[in-house]
Short mmCIF file of C-alpha atoms in Angstrom, two decimals:
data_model
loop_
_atom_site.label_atom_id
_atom_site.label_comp_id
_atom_site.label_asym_id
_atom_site.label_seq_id
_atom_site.Cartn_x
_atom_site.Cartn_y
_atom_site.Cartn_z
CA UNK A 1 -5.43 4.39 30.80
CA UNK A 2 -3.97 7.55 32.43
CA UNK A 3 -3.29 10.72 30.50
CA UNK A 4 -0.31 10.32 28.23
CA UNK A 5 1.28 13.52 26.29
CA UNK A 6 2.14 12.57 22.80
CA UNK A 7 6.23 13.79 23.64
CA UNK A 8 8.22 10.72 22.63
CA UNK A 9 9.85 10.56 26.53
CA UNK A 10 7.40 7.84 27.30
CA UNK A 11 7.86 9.48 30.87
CA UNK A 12 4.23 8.67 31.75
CA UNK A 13 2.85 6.37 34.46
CA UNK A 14 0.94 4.22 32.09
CA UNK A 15 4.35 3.39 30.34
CA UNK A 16 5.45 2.27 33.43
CA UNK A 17 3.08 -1.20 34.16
CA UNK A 18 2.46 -1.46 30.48
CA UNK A 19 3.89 -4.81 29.67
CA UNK A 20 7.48 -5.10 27.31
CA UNK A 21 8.95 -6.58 24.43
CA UNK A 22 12.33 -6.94 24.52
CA UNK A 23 13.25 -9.87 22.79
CA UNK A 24 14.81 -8.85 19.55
CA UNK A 25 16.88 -10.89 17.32
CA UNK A 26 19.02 -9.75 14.26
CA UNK A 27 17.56 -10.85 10.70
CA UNK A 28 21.21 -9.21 9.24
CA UNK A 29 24.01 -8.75 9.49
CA UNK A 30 24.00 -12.02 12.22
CA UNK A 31 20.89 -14.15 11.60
CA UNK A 32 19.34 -14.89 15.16
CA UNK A 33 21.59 -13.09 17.08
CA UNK A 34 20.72 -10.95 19.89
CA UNK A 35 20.63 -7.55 19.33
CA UNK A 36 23.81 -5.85 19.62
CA UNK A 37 21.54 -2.67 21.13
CA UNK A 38 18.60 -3.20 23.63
CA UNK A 39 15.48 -2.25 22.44
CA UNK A 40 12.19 -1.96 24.50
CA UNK A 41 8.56 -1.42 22.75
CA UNK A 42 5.11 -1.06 25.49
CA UNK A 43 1.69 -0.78 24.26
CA UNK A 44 -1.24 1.43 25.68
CA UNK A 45 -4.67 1.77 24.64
CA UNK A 46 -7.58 3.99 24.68
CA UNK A 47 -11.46 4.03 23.22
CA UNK A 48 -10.00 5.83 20.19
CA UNK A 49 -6.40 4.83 19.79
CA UNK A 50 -3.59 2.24 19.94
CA UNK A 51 -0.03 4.30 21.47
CA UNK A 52 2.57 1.97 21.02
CA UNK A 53 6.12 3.36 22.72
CA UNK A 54 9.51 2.59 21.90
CA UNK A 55 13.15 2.75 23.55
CA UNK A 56 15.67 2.61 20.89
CA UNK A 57 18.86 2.71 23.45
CA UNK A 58 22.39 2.92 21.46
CA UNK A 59 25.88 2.92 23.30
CA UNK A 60 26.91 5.19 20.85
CA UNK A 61 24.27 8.07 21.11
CA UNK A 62 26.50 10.96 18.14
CA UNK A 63 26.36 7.55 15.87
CA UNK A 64 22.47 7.73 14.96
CA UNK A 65 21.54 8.90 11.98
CA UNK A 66 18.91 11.23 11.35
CA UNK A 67 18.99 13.20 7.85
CA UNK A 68 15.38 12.70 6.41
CA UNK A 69 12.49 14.90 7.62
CA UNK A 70 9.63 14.74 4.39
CA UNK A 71 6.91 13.03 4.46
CA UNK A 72 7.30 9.51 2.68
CA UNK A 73 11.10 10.12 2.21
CA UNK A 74 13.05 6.92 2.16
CA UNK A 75 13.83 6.22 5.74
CA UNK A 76 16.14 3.24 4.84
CA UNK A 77 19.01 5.76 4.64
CA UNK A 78 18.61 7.05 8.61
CA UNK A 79 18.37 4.95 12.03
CA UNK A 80 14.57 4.01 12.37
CA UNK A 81 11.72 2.14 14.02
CA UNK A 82 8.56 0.60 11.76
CA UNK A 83 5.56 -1.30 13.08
CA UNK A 84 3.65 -4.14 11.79
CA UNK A 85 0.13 -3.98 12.72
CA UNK A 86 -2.72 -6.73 11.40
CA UNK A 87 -5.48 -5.32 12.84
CA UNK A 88 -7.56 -8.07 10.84
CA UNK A 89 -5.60 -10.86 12.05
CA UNK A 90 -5.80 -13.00 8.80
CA UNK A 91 -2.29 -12.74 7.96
CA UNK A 92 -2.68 -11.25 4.46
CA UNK A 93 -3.11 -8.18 5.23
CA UNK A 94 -1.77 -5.10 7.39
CA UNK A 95 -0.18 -1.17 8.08
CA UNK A 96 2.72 -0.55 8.46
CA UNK A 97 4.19 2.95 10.42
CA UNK A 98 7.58 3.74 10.18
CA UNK A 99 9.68 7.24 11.91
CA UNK A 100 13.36 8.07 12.34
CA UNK A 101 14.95 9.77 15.10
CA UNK A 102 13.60 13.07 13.66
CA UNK A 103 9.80 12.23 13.56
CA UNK A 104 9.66 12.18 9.61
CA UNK A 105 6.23 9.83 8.90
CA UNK A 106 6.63 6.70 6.79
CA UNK A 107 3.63 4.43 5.99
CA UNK A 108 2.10 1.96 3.55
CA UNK A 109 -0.49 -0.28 3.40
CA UNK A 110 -0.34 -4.24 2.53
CA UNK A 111 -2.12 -6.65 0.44
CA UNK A 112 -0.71 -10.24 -0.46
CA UNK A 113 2.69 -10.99 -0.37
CA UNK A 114 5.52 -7.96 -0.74
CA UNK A 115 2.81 -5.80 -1.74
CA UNK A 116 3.18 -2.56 -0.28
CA UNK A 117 1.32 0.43 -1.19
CA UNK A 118 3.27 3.75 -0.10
CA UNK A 119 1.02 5.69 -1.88
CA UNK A 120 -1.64 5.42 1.03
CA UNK A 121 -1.32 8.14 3.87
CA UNK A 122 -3.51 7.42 7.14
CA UNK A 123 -3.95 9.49 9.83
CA UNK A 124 -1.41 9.03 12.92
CA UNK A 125 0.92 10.92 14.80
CA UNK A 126 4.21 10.45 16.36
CA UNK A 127 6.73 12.49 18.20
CA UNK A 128 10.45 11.27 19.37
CA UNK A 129 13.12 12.68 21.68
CA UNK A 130 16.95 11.86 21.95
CA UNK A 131 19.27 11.53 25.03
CA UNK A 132 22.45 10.37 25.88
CA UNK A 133 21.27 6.63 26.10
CA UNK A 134 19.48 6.56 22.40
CA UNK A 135 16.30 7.91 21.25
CA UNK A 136 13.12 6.84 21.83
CA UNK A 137 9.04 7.35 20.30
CA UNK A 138 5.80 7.24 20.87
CA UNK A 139 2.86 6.42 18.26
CA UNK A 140 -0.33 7.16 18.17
CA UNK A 141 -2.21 5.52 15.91
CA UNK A 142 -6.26 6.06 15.51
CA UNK A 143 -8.69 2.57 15.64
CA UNK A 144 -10.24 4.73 12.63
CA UNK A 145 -7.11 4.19 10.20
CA UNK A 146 -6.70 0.87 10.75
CA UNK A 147 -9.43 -2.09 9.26
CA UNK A 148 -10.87 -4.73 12.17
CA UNK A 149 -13.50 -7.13 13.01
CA UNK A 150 -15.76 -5.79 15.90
CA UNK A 151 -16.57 -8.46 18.28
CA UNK A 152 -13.63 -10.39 17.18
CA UNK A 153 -11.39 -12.84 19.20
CA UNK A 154 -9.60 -9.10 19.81
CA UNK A 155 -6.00 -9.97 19.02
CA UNK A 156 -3.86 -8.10 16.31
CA UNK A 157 -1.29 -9.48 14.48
CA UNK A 158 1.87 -7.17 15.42
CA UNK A 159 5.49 -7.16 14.82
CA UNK A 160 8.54 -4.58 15.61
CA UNK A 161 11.23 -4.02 13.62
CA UNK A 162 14.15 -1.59 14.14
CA UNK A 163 16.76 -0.34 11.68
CA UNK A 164 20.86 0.39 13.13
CA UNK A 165 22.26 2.54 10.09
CA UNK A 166 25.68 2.50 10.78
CA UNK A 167 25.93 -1.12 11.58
CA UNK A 168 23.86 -1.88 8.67
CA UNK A 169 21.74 -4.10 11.82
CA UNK A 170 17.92 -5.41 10.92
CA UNK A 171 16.20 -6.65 14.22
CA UNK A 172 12.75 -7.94 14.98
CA UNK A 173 10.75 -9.14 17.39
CA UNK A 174 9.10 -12.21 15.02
CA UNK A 175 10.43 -13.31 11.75
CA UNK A 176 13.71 -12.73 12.45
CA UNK A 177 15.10 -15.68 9.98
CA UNK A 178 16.37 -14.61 6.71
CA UNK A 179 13.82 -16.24 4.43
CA UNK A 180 11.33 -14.37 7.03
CA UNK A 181 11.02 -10.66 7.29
CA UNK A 182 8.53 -8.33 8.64
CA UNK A 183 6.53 -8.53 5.57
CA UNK A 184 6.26 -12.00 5.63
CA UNK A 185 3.09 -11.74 8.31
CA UNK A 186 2.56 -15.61 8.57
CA UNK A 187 5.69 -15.19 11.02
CA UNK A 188 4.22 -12.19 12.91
CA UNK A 189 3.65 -12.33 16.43
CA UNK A 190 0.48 -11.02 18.54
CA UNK A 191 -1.26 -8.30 20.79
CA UNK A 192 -3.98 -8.99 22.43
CA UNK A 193 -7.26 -6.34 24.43
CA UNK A 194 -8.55 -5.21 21.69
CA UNK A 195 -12.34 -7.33 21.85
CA UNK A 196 -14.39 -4.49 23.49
CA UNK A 197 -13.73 -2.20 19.90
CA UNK A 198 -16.43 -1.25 17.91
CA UNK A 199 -15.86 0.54 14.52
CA UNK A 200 -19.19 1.99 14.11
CA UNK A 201 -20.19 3.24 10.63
CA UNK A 202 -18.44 6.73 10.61
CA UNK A 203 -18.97 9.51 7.91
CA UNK A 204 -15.98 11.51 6.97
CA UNK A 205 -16.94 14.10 4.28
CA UNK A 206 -14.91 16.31 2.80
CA UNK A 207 -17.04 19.36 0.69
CA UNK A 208 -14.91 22.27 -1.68
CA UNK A 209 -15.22 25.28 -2.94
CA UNK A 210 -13.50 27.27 -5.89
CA UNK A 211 -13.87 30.94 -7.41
CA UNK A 212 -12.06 32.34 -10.29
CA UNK A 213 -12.49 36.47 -11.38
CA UNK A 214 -10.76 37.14 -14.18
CA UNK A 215 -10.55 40.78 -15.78
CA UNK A 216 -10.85 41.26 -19.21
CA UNK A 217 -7.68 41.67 -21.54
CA UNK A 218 -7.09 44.71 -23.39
CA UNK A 219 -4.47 45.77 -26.26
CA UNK A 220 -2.37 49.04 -26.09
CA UNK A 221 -4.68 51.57 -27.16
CA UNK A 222 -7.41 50.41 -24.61
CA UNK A 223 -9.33 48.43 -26.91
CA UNK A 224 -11.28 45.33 -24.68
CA UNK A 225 -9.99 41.51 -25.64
CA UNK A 226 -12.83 40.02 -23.77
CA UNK A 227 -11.66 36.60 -21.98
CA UNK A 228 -13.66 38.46 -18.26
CA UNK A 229 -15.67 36.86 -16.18
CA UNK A 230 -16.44 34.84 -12.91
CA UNK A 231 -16.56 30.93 -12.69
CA UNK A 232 -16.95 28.92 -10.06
CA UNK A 233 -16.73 24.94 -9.16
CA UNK A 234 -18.11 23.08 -5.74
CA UNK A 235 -18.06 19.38 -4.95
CA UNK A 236 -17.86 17.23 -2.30
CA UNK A 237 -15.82 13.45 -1.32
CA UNK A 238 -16.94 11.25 1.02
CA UNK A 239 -16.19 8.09 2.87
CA UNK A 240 -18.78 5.53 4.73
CA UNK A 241 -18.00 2.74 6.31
CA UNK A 242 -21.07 -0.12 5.63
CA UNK A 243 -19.77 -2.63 7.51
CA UNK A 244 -16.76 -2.80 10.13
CA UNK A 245 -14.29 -4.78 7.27
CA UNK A 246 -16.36 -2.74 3.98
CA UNK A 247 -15.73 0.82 3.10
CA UNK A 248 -16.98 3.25 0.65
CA UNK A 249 -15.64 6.46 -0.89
CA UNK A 250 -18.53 8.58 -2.83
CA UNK A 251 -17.17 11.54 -5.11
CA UNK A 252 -19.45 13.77 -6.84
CA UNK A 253 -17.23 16.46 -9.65
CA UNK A 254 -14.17 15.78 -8.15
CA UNK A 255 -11.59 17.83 -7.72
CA UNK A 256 -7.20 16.61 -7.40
CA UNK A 257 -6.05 20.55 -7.57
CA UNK A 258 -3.47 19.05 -4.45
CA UNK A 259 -2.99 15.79 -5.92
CA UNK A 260 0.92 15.47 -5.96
CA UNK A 261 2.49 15.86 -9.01
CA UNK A 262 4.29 13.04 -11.32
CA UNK A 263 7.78 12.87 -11.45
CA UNK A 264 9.19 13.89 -14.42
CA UNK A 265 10.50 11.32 -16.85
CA UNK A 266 11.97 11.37 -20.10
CA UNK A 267 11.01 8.32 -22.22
CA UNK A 268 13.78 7.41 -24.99
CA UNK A 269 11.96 4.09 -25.85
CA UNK A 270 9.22 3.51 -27.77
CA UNK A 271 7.13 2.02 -25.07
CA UNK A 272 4.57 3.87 -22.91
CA UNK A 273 6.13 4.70 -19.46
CA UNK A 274 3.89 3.61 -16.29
CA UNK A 275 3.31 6.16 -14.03
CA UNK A 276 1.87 4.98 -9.87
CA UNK A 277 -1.46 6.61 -9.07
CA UNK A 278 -1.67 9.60 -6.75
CA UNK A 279 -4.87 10.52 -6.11
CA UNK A 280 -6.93 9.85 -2.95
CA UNK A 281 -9.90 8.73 -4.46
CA UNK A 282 -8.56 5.52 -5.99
CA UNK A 283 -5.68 5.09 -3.41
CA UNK A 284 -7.00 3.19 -0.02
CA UNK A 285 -7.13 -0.26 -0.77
CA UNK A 286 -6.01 -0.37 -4.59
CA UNK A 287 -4.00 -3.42 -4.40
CA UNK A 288 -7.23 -5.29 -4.01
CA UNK A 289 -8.09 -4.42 -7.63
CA UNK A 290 -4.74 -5.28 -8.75
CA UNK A 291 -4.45 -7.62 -11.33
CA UNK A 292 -1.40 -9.41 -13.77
CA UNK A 293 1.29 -7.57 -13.71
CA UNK A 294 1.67 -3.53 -12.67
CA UNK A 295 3.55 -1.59 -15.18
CA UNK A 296 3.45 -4.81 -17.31
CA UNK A 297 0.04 -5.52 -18.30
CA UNK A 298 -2.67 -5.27 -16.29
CA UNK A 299 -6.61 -4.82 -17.14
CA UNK A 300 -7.03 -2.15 -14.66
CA UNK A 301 -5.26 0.95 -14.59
CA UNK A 302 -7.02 3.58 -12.55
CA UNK A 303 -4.75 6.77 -14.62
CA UNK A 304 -7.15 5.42 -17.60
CA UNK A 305 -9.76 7.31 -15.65
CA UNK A 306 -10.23 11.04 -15.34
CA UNK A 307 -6.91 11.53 -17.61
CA UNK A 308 -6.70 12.16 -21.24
CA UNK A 309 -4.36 10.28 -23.67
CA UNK A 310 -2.02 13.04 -23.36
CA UNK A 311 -2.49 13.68 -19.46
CA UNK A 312 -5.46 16.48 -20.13
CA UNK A 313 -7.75 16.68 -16.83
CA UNK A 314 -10.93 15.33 -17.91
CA UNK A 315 -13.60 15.81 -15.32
CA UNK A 316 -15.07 12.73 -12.96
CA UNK A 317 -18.48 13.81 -12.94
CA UNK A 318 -19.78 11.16 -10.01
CA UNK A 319 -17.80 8.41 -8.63
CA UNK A 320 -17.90 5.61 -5.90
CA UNK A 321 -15.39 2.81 -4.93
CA UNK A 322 -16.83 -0.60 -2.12
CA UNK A 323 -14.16 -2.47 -1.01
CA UNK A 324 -13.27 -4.97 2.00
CA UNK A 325 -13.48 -8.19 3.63
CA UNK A 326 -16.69 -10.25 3.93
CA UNK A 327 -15.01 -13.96 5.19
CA UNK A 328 -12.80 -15.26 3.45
CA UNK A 329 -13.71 -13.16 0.11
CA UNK A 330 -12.21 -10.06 -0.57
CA UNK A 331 -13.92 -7.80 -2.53
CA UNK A 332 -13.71 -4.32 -4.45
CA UNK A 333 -16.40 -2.54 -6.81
CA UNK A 334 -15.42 0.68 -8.58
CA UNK A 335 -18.06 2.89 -10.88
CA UNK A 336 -17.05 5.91 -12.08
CA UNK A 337 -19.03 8.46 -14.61
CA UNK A 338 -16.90 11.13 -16.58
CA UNK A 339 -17.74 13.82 -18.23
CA UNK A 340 -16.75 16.33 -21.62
CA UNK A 341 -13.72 15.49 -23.08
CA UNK A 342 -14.28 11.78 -22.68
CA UNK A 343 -17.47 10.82 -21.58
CA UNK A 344 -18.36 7.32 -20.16
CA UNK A 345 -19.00 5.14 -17.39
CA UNK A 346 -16.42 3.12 -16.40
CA UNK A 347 -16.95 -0.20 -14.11
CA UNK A 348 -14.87 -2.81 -12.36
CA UNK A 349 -15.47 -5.38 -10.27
CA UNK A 350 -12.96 -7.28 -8.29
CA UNK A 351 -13.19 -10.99 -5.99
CA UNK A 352 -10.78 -12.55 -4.38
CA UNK A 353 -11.06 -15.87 -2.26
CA UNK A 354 -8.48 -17.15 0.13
CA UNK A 355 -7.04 -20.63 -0.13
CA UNK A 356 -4.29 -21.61 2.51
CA UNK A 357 -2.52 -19.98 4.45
CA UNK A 358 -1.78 -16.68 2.42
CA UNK A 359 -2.79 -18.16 -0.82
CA UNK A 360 -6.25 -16.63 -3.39
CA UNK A 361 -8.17 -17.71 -6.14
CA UNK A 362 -9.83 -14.40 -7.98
CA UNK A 363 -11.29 -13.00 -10.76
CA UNK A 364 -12.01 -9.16 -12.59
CA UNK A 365 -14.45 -8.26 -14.89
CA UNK A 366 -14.58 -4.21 -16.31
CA UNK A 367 -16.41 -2.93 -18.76
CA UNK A 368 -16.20 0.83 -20.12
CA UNK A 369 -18.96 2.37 -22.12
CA UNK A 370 -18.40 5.57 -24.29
CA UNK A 371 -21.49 8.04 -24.77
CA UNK A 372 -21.48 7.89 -29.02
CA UNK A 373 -19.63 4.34 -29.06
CA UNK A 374 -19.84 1.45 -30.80
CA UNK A 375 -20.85 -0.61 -27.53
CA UNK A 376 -19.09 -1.37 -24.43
CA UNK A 377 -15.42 -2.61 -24.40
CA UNK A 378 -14.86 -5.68 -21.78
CA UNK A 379 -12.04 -7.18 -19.96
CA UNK A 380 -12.41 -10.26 -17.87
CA UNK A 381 -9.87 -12.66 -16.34
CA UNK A 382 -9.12 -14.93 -13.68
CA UNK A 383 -6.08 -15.78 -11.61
CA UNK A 384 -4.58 -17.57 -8.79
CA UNK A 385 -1.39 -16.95 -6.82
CA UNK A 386 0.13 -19.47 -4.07
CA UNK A 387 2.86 -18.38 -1.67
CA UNK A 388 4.35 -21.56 0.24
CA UNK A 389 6.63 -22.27 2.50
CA UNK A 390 8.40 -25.48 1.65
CA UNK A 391 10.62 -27.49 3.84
CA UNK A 392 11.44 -23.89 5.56
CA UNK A 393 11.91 -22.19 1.82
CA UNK A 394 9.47 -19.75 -0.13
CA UNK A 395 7.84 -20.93 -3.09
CA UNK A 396 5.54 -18.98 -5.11
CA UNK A 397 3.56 -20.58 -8.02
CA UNK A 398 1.41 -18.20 -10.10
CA UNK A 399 -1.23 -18.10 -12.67
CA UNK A 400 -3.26 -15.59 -14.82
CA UNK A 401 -5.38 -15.52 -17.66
CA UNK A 402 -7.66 -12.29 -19.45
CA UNK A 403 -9.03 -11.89 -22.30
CA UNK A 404 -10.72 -8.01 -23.95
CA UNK A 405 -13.88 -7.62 -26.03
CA UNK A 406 -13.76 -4.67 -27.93
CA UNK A 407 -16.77 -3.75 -30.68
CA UNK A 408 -15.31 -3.51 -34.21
CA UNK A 409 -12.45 -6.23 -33.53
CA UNK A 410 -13.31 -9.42 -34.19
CA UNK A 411 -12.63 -12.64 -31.52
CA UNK A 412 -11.67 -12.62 -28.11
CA UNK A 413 -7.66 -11.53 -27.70
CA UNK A 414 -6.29 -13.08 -24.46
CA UNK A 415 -3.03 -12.79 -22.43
CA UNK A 416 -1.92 -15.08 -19.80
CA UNK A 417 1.44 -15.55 -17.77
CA UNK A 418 2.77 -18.59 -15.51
CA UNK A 419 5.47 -18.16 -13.21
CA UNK A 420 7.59 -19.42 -10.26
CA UNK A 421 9.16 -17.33 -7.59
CA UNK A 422 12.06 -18.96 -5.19
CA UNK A 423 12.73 -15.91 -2.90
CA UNK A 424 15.23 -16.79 -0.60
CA UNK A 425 18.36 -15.55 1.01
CA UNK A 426 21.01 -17.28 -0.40
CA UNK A 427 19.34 -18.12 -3.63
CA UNK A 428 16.89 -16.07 -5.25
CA UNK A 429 15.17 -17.15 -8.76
CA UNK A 430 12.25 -16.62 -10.64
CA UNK A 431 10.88 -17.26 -14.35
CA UNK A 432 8.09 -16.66 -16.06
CA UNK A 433 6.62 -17.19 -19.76
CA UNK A 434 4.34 -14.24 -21.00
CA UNK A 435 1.74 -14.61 -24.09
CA UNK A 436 0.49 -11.41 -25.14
CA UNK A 437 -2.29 -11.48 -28.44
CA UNK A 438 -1.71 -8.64 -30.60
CA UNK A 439 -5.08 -7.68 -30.40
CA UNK A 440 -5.35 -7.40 -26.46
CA UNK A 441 -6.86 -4.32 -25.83
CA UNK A 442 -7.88 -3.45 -22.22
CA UNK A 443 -9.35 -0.05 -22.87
CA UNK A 444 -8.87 0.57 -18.70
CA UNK A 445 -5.85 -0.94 -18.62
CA UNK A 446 -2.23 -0.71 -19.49
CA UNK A 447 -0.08 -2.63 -21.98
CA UNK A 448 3.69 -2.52 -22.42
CA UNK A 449 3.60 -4.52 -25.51
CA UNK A 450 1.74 -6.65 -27.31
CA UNK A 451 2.02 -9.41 -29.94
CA UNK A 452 4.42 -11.17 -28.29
CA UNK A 453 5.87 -14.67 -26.51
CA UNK A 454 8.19 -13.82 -23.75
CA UNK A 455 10.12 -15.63 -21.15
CA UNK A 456 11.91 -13.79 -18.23
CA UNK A 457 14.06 -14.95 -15.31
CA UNK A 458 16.78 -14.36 -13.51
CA UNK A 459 18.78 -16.61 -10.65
CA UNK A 460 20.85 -14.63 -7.69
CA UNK A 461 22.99 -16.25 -5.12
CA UNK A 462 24.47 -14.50 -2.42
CA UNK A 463 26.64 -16.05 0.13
CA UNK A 464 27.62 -14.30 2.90
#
């Protein structure tokens, strides 16, 4: 590949006998109509990188809207451009990089079905340009972010999709039909030249350093308050790659001084309020250890660790996270050791096994024990989840069962849900029945409320 300058003209000769997709359809507000504007996406390669270039041409170039320039902001609001990009090719699983015509960075990374994390920032770059025919961008995207087989059949799973504001206009490249969608990835299409890559087992490691000098207080007449001194704090993060589809972050006294900060809620119920995780450590990859339902109840929720009851920083002493593909099993071991203020060692382990097409079978098993406890406090459970597609209709039939072990409570408290999901354009349904114990007590976990049978559902149609 020739030299390409990461400008967003895509003015380069490689751009030129790259090959093109054109073919987009419109998912709303027409389903399967051509697109109303002509849009043109080439892909390039290096050893280190995947550049994937896009013409966004608009016959009304003062229409596009560009108002969002922060990192993660909700691009939805402006024109824009995401990718789809499947780098392990199974269908389950994927990044996806979205920009608008200002270059602001959008990106998440997927798990299952609809399960998004935004939380996750890779590394990547991207830089656009406007003219009087549109706007157009240019990607570059590292082999390092993304997760691949080496020695593979070297395809990616890949798909386009492009956002019209002011005509409120979806259009894709594959999965263009209305009970489709760009995050539906069984309907993805495919990029091929990508056999020769090797991801070799890279070390990225990430070392700190704080001082503090404080001088010591005094009172009005001169009198010393004490409260001096010097402190200081060093650690280090790392992550490993074992195997081309297995990585493994290693922390050792962590620090999350630049962890961004919660937004601020004011709770007028009596139930706890579920805050998202933000810190790096426990980010890449958390939907494998995902269990039940977020914000619900689930067994694992990684805020258990490192935080106090009342959000007081207590400190992770030693830490490492394993997680990946190996076959079809998806897997994800976490073992953390904290230190005063709420000292333990906290473990989960995580399995998953595909079934179908985008269908698993798993299980989770965690156990925390507490340096002058009664004895370790368990969680295990099991669960399956099966997204069809039925006569050209989703269908998703789910299951989950857990029970906790904790010392001092007698018996073995479970909570289990069933539930059907009928996701689909015109009608869109779902119901559920929940039994909670009222002794259920995932120590690492979260719990809305317990002691209860509940049913939820709801049924939307929308005609058009």
């Amino acid at each position: 590949m020739g030299e390409l300058h990461l400008d967003g003209r895509l003015d380069e000769p490689v751009w030129e006998t790259a090959d093109s997709i054109t073919e987009f359809r419109q998912r709303e507000p027409e389903e399967g109509v051509p697109s109303s504007e002509r849009t043109v996406v080439k892909l390039a390669r290096d050893q280190d990188a995947l550049f994937v270039g896009v013409r966004a041409y608009d016959s009304n170039a003062h229409g596009i809207r560009a108002t969002q320039l922060r990192r993660d902001a909700d691009l939805e609001v402006d024109d824009y451009v995401m990718l789809l990009i499947d780098s392990f090719h199974d269908q389950r699983s994927g990044f996806f990089f979205r920009t608008n015509p200002n270059g602001a960075m959008w990106d998440a990374q997927f798990t299952g079905v609809d399960d998004a994390n935004e939380n996750w920032n890779g590394i990547w770059d991207v830089a656009v340009a406007r003219n009087s025919a549109g706007w157009s961008v240019e990607f570059r995207i590292p082999f390092r972010t993304l997760r691949f087989r080496s020695g593979g059949d070297g395809v990616f799973g890949f798909n386009v999709q492009r956002f019209i504001r002011r005509k409120n206009e979806v259009v894709l490249w594959r999965g263009w039909g209305r009970a489709e969608g760009i995050y539906r990835l069984i309907y993805e299409g495919e990029v091929g030249g990508f056999g020769d890559l090797q991801r070799g087992r890279g070390l990225e490691v990430k070392p700190y350093v704080l001082g503090r000098a404080t001088a010591t207080d005094h009172d009005a007449l001169g009198n010393g308050l004490g409260g001096g001194g010097v402190a200081g704090k060093a650690g280090v993060d790392a992550k490993l790659a074992l195997t081309p589809t297995v990585t493994a972050d290693l922390t050792v006294n962590t620090d999350f001084a630049q962890v961004e900060v919660d937004q601020q809620v004011i709770n007028l119920t009596r139930l706890p309020t579920f805050f998202p995780e933000k810190r790096d450590f426990f980010l890449e990859s958390s939907s494998i250890f995902d269990f039940a339902t977020p914000s619900r109840v689930q067994p694992f929720y990684s805020r258990r660790i490192g935080l106090g009851a009342g959000g007081e920083v207590v400190p992770m002493l030693a830490g490492g996270r394993a997680y990946g593909k190996v076959g079809p099993w998806t897997l994800g071991l976490l073992d953390v050791q904290t230190g005063h203020g709420d000292r333990a060692n906290d473990l989960v382990v995580r399995v998953k096994h595909d079934l179908l097409d985008r269908s698993y079978i798993g299980a989770i098993g965690l156990q925390r024990i507490a340096e002058g406890g009664k004895g370790p406090e368990r969680v295990a459970g099991l669960d399956i989840d099966l997204p069809l597609v039925v006569g050209g209709k989703n269908l998703e039939p789910s299951f989950w069962i857990m029970g906790s072990q904790t010392p001092g409570a007698s018996g073995f408290p479970m909570a289990w849900r069933y539930g059907t999901d009928f996701p689909n354009d015109l009608v869109d349904a779902f119901i559920s029945l929940y039994r909670i114990d009222a002794g259920f007590t995932p120590t690492l976990g979260f719990v809305q409320r317990s002691g209860i049978w509940e049913t939820t559902s709801h049924i939307d149609i929308t005609p058009r």
